[in-house]
Tab-separated table of C-alpha atoms and ligand atoms in Angstrom:
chain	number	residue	atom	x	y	z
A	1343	UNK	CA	0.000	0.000	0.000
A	1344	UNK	CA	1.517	3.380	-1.142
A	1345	UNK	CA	1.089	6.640	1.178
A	1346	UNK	CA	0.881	10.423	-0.905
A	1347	UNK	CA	2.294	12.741	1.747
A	1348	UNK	CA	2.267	16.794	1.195
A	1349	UNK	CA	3.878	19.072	3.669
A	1350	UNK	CA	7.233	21.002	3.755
A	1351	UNK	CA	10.666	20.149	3.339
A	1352	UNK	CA	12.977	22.694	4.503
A	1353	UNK	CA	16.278	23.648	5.795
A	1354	UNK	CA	16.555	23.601	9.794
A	1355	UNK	CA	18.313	25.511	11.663
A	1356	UNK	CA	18.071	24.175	15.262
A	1357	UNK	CA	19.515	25.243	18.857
A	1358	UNK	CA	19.454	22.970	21.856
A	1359	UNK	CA	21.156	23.885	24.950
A	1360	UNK	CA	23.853	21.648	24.495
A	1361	UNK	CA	24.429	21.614	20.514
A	1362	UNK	CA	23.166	23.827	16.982
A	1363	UNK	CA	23.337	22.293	13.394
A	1364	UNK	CA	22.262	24.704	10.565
A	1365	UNK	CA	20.609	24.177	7.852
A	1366	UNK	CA	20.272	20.728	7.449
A	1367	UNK	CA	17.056	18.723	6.028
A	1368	UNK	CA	14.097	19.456	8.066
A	1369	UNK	CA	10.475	19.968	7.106
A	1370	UNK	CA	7.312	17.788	8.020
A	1371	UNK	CA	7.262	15.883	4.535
A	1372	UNK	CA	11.199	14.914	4.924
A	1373	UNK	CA	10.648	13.423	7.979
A	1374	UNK	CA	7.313	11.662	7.200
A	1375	UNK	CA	8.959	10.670	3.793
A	1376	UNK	CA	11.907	9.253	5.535
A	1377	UNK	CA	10.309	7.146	8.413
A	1378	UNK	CA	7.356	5.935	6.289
A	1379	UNK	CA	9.241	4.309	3.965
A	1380	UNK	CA	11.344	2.070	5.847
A	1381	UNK	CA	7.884	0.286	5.472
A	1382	UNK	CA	6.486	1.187	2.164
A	1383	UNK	CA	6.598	3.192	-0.938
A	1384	UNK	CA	5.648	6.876	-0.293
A	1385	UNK	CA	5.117	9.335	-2.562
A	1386	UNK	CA	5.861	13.017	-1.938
A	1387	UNK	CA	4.148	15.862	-2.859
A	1388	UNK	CA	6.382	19.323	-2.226
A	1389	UNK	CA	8.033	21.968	-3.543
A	1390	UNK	CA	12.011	23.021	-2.844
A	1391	UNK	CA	14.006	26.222	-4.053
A	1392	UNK	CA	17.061	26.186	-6.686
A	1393	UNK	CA	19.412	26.151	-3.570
A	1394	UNK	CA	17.974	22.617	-1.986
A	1395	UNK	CA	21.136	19.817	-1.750
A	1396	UNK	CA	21.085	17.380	-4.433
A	1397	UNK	CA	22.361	14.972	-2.135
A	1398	UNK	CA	18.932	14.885	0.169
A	1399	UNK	CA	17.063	13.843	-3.145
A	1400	UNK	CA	19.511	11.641	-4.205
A	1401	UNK	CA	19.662	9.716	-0.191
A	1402	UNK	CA	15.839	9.599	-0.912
A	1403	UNK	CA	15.828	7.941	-4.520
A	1404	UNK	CA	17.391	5.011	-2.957
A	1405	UNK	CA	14.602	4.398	-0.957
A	1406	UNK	CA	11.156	3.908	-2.218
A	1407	UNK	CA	10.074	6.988	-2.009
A	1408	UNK	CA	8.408	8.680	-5.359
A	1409	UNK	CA	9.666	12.345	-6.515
A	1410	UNK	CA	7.649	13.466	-9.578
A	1411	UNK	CA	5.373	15.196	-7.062
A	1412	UNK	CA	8.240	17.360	-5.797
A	1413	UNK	CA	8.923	20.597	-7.814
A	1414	UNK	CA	11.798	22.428	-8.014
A	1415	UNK	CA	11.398	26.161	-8.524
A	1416	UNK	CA	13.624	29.071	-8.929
A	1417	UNK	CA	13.914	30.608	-5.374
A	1418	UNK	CA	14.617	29.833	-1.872
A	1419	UNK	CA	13.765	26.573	-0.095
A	1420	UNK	CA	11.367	27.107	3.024
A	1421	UNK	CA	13.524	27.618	6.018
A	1422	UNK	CA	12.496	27.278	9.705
A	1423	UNK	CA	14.888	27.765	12.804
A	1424	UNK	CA	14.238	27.199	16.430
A	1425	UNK	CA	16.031	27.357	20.002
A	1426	UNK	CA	15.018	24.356	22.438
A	1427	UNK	CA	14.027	25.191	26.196
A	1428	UNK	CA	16.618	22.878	28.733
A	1429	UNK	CA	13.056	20.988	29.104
A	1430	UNK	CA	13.098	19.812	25.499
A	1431	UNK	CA	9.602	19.531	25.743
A	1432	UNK	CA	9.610	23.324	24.646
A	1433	UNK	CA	10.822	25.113	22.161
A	1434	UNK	CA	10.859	29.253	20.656
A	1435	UNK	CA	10.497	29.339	16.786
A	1436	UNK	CA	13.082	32.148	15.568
A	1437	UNK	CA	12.316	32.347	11.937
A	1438	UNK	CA	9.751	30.820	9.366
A	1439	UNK	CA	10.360	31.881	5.644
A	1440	UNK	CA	8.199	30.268	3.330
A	1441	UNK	CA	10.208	31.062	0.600
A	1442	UNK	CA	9.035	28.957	-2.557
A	1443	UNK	CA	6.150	27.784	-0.680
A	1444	UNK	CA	3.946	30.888	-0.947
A	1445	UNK	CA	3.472	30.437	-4.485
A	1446	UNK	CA	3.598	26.985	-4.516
A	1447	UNK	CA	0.209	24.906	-5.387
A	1448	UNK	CA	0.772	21.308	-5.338
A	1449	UNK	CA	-0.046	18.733	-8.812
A	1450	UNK	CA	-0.624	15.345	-7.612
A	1451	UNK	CA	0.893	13.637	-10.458
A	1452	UNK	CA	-1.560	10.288	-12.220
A	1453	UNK	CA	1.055	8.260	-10.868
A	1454	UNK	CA	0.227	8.539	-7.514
A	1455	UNK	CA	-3.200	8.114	-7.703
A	1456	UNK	CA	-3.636	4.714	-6.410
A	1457	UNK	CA	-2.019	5.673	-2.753
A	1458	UNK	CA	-4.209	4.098	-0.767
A	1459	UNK	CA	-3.379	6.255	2.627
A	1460	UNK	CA	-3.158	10.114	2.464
A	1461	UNK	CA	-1.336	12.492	4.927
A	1462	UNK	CA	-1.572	15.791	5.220
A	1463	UNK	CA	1.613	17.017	6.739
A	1464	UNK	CA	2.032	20.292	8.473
A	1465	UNK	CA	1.914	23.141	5.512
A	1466	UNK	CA	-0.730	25.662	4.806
A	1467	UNK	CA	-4.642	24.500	5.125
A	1468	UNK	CA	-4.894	26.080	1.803
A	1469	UNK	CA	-2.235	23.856	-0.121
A	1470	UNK	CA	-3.923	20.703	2.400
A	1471	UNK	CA	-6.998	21.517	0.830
A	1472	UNK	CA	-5.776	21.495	-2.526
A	1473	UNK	CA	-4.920	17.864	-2.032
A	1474	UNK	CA	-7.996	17.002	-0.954
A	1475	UNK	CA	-9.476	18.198	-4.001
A	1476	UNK	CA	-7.069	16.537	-6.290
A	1477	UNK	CA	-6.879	13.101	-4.084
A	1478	UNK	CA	-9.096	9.954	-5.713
A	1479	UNK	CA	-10.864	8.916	-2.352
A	1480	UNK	CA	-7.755	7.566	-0.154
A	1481	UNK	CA	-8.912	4.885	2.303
A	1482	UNK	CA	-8.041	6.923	5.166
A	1483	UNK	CA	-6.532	10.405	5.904
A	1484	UNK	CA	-4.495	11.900	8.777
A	1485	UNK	CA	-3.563	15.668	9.583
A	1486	UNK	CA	-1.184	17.271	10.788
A	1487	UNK	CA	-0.612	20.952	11.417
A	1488	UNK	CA	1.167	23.522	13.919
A	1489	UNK	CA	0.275	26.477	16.003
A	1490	UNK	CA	0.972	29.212	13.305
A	1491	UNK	CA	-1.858	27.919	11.020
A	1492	UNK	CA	-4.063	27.168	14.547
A	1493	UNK	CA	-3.727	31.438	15.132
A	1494	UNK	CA	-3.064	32.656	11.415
A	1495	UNK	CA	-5.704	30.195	9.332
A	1496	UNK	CA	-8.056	28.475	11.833
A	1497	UNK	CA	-11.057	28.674	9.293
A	1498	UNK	CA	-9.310	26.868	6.236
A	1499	UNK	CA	-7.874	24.627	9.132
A	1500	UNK	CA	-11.168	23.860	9.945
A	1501	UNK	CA	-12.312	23.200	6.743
A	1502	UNK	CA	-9.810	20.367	6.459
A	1503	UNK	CA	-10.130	18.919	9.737
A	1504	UNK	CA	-13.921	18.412	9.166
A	1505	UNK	CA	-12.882	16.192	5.902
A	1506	UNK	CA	-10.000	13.955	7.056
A	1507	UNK	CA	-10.405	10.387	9.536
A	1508	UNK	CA	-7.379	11.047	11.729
A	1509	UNK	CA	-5.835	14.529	13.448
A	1510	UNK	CA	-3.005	14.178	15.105
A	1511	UNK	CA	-2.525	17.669	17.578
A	1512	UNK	CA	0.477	17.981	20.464
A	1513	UNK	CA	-1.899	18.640	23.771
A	1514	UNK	CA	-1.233	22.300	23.685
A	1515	UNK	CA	-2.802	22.157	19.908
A	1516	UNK	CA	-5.683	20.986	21.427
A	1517	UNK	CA	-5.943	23.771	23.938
A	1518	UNK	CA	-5.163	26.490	20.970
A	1519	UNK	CA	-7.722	25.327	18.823
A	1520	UNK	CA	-10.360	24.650	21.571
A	1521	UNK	CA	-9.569	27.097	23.799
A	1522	UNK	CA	-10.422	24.590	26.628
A	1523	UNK	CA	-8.236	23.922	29.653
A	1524	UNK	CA	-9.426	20.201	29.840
A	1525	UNK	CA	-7.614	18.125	27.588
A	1526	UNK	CA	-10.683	15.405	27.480
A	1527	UNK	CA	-13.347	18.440	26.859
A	1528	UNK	CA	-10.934	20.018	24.373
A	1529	UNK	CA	-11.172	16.210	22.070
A	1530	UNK	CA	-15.121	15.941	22.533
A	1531	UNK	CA	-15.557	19.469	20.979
A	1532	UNK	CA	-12.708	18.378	18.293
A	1533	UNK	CA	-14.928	15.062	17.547
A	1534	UNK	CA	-17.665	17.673	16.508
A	1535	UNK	CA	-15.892	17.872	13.494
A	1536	UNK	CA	-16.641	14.636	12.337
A	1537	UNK	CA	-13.360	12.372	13.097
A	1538	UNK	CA	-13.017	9.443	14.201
A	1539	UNK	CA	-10.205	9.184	15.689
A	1540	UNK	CA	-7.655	11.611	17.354
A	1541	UNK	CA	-3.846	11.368	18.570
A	1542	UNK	CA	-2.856	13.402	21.206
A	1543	UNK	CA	1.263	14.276	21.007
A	1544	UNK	CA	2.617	14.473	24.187
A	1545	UNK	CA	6.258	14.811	23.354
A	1546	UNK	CA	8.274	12.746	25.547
A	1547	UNK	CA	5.425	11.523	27.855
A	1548	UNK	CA	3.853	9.425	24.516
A	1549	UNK	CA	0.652	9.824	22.721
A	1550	UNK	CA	-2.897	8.748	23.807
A	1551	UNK	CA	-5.172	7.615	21.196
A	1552	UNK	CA	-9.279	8.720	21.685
A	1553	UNK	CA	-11.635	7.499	19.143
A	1554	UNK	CA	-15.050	8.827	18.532
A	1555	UNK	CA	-16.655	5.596	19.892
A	1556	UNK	CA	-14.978	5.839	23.111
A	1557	UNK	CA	-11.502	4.093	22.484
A	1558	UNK	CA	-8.864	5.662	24.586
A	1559	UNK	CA	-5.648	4.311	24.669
A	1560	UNK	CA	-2.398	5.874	26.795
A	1561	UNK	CA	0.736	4.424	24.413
A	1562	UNK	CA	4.141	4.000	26.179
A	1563	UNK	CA	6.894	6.730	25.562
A	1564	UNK	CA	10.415	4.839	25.408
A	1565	UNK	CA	12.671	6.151	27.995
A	1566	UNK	CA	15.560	7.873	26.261
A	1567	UNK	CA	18.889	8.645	28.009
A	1568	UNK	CA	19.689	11.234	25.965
A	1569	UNK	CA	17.653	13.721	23.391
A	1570	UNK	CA	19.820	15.435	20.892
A	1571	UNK	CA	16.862	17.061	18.980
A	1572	UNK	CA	13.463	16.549	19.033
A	1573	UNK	CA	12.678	18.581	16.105
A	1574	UNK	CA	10.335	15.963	13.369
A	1575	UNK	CA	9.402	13.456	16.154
A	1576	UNK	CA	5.748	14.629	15.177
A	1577	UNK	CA	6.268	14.157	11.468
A	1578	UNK	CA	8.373	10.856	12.173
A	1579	UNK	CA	5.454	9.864	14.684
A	1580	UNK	CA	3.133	9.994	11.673
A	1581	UNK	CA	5.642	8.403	9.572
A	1582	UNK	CA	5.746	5.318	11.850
A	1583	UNK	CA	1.650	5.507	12.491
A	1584	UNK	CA	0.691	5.464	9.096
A	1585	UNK	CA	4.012	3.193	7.618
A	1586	UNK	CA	2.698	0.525	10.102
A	1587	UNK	CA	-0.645	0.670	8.899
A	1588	UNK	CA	0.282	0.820	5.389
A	1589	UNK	CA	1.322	-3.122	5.995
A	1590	UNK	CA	-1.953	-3.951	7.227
A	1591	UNK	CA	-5.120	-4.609	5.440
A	1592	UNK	CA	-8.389	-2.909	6.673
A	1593	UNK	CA	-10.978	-5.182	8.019
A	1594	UNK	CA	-14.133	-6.276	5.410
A	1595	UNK	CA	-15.922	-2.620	6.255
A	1596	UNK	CA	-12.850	-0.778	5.083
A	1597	UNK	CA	-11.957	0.511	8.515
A	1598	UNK	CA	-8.633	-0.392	10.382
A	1599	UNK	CA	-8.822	-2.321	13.313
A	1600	UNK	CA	-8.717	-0.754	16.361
A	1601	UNK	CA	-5.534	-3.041	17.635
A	1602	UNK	CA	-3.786	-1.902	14.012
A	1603	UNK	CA	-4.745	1.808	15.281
A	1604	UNK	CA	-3.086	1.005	18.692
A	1605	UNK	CA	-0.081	-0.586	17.119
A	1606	UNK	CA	0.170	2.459	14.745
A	1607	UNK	CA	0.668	4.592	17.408
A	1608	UNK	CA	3.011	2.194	19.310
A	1609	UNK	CA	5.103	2.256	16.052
A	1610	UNK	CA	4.491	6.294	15.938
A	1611	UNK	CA	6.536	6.762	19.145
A	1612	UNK	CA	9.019	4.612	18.690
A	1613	UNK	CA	10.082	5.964	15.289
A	1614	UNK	CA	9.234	9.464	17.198
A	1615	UNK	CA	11.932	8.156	19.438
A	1616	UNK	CA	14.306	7.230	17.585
A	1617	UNK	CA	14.218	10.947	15.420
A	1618	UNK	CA	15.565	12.412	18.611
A	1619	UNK	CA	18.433	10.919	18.973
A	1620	UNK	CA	20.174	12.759	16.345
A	1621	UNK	CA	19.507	16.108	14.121
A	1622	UNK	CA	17.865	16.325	11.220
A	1623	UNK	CA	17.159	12.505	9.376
A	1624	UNK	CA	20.648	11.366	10.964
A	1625	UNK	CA	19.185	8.532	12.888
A	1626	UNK	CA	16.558	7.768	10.572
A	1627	UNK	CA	18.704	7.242	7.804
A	1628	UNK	CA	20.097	4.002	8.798
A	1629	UNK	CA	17.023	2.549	10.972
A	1630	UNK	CA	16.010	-1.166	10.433
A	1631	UNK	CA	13.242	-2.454	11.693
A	1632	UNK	CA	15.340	-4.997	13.353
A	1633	UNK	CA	15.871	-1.880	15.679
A	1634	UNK	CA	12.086	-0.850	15.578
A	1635	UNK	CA	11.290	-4.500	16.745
A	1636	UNK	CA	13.551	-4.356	19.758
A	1637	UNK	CA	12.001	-0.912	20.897
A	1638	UNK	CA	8.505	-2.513	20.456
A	1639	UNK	CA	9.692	-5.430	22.743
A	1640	UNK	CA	10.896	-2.959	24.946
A	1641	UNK	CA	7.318	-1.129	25.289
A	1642	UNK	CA	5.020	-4.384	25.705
A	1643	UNK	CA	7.582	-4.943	28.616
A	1644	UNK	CA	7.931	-1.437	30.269
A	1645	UNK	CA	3.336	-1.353	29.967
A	1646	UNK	CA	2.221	-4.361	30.696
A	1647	UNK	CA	0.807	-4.899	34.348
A	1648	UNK	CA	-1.018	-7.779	36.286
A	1649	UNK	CA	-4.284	-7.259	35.217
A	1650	UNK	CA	-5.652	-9.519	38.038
A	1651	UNK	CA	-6.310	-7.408	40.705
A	1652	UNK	CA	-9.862	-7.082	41.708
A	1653	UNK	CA	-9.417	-4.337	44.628
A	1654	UNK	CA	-11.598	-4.654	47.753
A	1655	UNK	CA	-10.157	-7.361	49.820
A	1656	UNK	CA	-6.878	-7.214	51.630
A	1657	UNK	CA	-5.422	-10.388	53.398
Q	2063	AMP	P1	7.869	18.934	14.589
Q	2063	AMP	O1	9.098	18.986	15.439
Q	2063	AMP	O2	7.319	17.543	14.395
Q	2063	AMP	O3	6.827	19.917	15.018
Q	2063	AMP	O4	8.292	19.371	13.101
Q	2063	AMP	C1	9.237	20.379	12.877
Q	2063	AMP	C2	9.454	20.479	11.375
Q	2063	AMP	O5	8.357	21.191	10.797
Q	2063	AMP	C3	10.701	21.270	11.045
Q	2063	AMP	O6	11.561	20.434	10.296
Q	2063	AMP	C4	10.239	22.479	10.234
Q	2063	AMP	O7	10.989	22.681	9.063
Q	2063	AMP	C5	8.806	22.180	9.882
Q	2063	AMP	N1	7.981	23.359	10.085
Q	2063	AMP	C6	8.118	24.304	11.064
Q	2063	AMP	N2	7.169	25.256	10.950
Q	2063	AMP	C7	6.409	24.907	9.894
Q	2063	AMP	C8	5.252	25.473	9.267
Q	2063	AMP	N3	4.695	26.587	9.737
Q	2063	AMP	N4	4.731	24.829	8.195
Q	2063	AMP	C9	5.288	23.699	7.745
Q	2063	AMP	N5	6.362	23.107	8.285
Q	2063	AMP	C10	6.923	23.705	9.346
């Protein structure tokens, strides 16, 4: 099963406390496009400037990952940078230049027309919505987006979050959009909208799963020692969520199961995890799923309790 992704790929700039790297490949689509196919064939939607490195397109050309979405036009690539908190948890953007991406409209090219799964990666509602128009019914649809389109856009992000399955939002999304201090009240007014399911980000406290019939689901973070940069583990989340349910088949209604949903986001974080341990795609880039398989090992383990206990009695 092939996945069409649109969002941005960029060049980072990125502070921690403890290290910087400049301009190196960032963007939600790089991430996504990187993570998601270590499990299948993806096929990117974008746009890059006249200055992007060959050598990104050429890393991703050995994968399977499809570039006759991806147009290069005279000008400057998009270009985010942003200085990390000593809680990593937090983090002050410093600059976003769109740069080619305010004129850009994407073409999703006939080739990709039979991707099954569609994700809209974090870029302007307007371009997300010009994928939806262009998109042949995908079987199911996730979103992504970012506080800057929650404050600058929030009608056109409205407009696509009523017409996708899946929203993934970071829990202080959830309070931008909704303007609600309870996290639980904040998802019931999203589920107005008409999803069915959302994924709460929690950076590195996990992600919990609600669905609109009631499924909740609190997925393991995996403990790391040591977080270089965190920037993508949302996009690389997404990449592992929707790579892992690109090798699974939906049930006869056309919907996923709701254990391939839970798995999904078991393989989000750990691919989430795994972004973080290095800047920019550097861990990514050589990630087997040898390694994912251990991590998964390691979750079951570190989440599974006695579930025995009745309560009441005491001997
Ligand atoms: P994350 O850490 O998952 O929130 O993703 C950060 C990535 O999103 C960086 O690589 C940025 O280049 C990219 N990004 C930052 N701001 C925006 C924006 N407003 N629209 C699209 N992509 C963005």
């Amino acid at each position: 099963m092939s996945i069409l992704v649109v969002g941005s790929v960029a060049l980072d700039s990125v502070e921690t406390p403890f290290a910087r790297a400049e301009d190196t490949l960032g963007g939600a689509a790089s991430y996504f496009t990187t993570a998601a196919s270590l499990y299948s064939q993806v096929n990117l939607v974008a746009v890059v400037g006249s200055d992007f490195p060959r050598e990104h397109l050429e890393f991703w050309r050995k994968r399977p990952v499809n570039l006759a979405g991806l147009q290069i036009c005279e000008g400057n690539t998009f270009r985010w940078g942003a200085r990390y908190h000593m809680d990593m948890n937090a983090r002050d953007t410093l600059y976003t230049h769109l740069g080619v991406y305010a004129d850009f409209h994407p073409v999703i090219p006939d080739e990709y027309h039979n991707s099954e799964l569609l994700f809209l990666a974090n870029i302007q509602p307007e371009l997300q919505l010009e994928v939806l128009e262009q998109a042949p019914a995908p079987r199911l649809t996730v979103l992504d987006t970012m506080e800057l389109w929650i404050m600058t856009t929030r009608p056109q992000l409205t407009e696509v979050i009523k017409r996708v399955d899946i929203l993934l939002m970071s829990e202080e999304e959830v309070r931008q959009y909704t303007n609600c201090s309870s996290l639980v009240t904040g998802v019931r007014r999203l589920f107005d909208l008409g999803l069915k399911y959302i994924v709460v980000k929690q950076g590195s406290y996990g992600a919990l799963l609600f669905g609109a019939d009631g499924t909740f689901f609190s997925a393991p973070t995996y403990p790391l020692e040591e977080v270089i940069d965190p920037t993508g583990a949302g996009d690389a989340f997404a990449g592992g969520f929707l790579g892992y349910l690109s090798t699974v088949e939906p049930q006869a209604n056309g919907q996923y199961a709701i254990n391939d949903i839970k798995r999904g986001v078991v393989h989000g974080n750990i691919i989430g995890s795994f972004v973080c341990e290095d800047f920019s795609i550097g861990r990514l880039r050589a990630l087997t799923m040898d390694d994912v398989a251990s991590r998964y090992r390691t979750l079951v383990e570190c989440s599974h309790f006695d579930p025995n206990w009745r309560g009441g009695t005491t001997v």
